[in-house]
Short mmCIF file of C-alpha atoms in Angstrom, two decimals:
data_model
loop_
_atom_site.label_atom_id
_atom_site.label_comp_id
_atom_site.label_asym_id
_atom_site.label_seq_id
_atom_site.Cartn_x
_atom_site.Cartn_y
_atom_site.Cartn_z
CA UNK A 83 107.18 99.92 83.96
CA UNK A 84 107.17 96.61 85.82
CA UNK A 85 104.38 93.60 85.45
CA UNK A 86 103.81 91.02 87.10
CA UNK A 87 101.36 88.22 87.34
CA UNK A 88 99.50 87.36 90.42
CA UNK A 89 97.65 83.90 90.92
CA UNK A 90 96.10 81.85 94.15
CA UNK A 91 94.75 78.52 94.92
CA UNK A 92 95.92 76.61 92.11
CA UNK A 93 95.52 73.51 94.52
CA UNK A 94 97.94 71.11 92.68
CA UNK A 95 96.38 71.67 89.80
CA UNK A 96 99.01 73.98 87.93
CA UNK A 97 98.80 73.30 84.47
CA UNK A 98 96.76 76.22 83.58
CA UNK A 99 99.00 78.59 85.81
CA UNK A 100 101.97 76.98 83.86
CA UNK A 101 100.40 77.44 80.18
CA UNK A 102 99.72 81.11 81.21
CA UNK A 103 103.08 82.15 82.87
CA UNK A 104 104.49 80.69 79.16
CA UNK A 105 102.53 83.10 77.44
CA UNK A 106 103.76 85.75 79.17
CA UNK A 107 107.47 84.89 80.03
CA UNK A 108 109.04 87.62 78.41
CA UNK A 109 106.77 90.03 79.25
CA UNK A 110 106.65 90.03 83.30
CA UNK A 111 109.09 91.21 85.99
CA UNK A 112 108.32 88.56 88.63
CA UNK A 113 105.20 87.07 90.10
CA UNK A 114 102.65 86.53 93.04
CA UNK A 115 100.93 83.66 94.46
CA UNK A 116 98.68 83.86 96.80
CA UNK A 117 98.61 80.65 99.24
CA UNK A 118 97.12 77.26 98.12
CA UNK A 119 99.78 75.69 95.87
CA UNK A 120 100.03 72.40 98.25
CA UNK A 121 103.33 71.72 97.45
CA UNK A 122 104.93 73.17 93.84
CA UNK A 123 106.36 75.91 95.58
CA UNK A 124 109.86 75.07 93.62
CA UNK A 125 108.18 74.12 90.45
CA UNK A 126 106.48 77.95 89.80
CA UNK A 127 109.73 79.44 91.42
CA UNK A 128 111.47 77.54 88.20
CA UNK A 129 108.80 78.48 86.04
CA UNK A 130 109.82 82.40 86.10
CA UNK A 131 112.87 84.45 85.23
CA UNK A 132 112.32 87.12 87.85
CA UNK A 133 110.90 86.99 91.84
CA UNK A 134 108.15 85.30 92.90
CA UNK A 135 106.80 85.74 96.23
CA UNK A 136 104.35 83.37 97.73
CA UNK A 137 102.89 83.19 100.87
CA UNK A 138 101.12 79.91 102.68
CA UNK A 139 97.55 78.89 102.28
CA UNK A 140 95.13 76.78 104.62
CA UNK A 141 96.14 73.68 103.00
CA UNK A 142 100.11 74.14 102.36
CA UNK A 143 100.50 72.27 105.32
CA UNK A 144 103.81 71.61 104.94
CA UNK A 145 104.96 74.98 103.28
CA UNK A 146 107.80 76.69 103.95
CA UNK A 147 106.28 79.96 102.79
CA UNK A 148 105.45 82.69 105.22
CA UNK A 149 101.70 83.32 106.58
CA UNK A 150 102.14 87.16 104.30
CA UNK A 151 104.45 89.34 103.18
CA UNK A 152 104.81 92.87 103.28
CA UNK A 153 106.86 94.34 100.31
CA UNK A 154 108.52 97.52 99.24
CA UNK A 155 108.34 97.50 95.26
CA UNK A 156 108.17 100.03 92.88
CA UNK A 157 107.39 102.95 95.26
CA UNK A 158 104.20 101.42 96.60
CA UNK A 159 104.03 98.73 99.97
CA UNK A 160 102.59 95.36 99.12
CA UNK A 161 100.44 93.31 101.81
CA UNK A 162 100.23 89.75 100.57
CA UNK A 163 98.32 86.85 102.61
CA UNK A 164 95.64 83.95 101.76
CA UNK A 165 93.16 85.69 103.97
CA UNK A 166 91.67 82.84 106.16
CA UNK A 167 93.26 84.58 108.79
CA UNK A 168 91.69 87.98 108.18
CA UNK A 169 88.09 86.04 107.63
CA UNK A 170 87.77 86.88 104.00
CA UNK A 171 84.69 84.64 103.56
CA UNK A 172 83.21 87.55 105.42
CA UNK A 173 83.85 90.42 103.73
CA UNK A 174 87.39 92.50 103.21
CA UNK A 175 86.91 95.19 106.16
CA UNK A 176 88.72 92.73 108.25
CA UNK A 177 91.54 92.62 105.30
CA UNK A 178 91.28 96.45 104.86
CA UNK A 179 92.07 97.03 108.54
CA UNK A 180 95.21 94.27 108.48
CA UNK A 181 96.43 96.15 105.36
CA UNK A 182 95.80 99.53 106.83
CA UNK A 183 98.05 98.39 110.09
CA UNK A 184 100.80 96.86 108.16
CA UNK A 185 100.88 100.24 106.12
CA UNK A 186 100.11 99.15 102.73
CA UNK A 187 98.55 100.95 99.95
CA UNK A 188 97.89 97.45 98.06
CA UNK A 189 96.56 94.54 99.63
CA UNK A 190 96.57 91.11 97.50
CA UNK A 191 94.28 87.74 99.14
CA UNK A 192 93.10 84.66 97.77
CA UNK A 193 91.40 81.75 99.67
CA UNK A 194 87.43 82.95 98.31
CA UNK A 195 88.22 81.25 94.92
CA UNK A 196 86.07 84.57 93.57
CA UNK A 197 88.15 87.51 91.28
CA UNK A 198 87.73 90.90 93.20
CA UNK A 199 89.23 94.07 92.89
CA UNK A 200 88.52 97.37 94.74
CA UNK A 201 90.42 100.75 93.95
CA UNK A 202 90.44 103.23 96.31
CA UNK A 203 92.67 106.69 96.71
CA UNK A 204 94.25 105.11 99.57
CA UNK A 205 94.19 101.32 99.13
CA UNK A 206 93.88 98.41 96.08
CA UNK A 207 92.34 95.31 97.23
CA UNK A 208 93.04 92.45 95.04
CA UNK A 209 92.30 89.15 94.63
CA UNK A 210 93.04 87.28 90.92
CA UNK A 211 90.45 84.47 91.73
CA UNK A 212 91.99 80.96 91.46
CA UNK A 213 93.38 79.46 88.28
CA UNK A 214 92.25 75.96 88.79
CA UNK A 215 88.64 76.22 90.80
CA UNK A 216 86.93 79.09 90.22
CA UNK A 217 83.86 79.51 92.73
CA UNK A 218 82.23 82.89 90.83
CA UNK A 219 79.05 82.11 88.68
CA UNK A 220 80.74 81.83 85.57
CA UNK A 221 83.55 79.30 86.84
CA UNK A 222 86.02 80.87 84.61
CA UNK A 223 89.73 80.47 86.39
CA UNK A 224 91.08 83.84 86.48
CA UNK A 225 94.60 85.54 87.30
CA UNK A 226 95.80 89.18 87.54
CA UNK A 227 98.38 91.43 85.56
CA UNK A 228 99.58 94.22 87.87
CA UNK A 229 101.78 97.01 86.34
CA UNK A 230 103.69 99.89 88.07
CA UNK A 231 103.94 102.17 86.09
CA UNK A 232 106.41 104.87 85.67
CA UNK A 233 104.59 107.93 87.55
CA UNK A 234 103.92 105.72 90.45
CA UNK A 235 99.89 105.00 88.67
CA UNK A 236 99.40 101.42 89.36
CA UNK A 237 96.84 99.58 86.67
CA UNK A 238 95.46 96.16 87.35
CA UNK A 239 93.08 93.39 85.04
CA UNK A 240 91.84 90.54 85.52
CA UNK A 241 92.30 87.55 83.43
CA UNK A 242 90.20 85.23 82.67
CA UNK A 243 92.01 81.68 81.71
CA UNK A 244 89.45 79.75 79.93
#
């Protein structure tokens, strides 16, 4: 088994992200983040013993990060971006369509601020919310534990970071 935490749009504001990567240090493989950092790219990849893999936001403006990733891990293919690009203030059948073209059975976005998760028997949409401005009703920051499991069974929660 593998876990690993996934955050977005912590917009500078990364104690929260910090407090909860040090509760679970030990615990996680690597980490994602999901655009929006605005420059602590180096200060999270310090923060964690294993990968992290970010990608750029709409305001890392000065970012070396890429615009999304596409990963191989754990038996699965990984589509990462922020999602301003694929619209996601409109809906995710824009997203679904980019994942679907870059091959990927799990597609991870940020940018909406809002926790969502979809599970499908052909794709996992994710996005962990942000961890320092939450826009959902409750304005509860939120994160995401993924875990690959063993038989290939992928199982996903969201975190709420109060």
């Amino acid at each position: 088994m593998a876990k690993y935490l996934v955050f977005s749009d912590s917009h500078n504001r990364n104690e929260k992200m910090l407090e909860v990567i040090q509760q679970y240090k030990k615990d996680i493989d690597g980490l994602f983040f999901l655009g929006d950092i605005e420059g602590d790219e180096n200060v999270l990849r310090n923060s964690v013993p294993g990968p992290v893999y970010m990608v750029r936001g709409n305001c890392d403006w000065f970012a070396q990060t890429p615009p999304y990733q596409v990963l191989k891990l754990h038996g699965h293919t990984i589509a990462m971006t922020h999602g301003h690009q694929q619209r996601v203030n409109m809906g995710v059948d824009i997203l679904k369509y980019w994942a679907l073209e870059k091959e990927a059975d799990i597609v991870m976005y940020g940018h909406t601020h809002v926790p969502f998760l979809e599970q499908s028997s052909t794709l996992t949409v994710l996005n962990p919310g942000s961890i320092s401005r939450p826009r959902q009703s409750s304005h509860i920051r939120t994160y995401a534990v993924i875990e690959f499991q063993e038989d290939g069974e992928v199982r996903i929660e969201l975190c709420e970071n109060k």
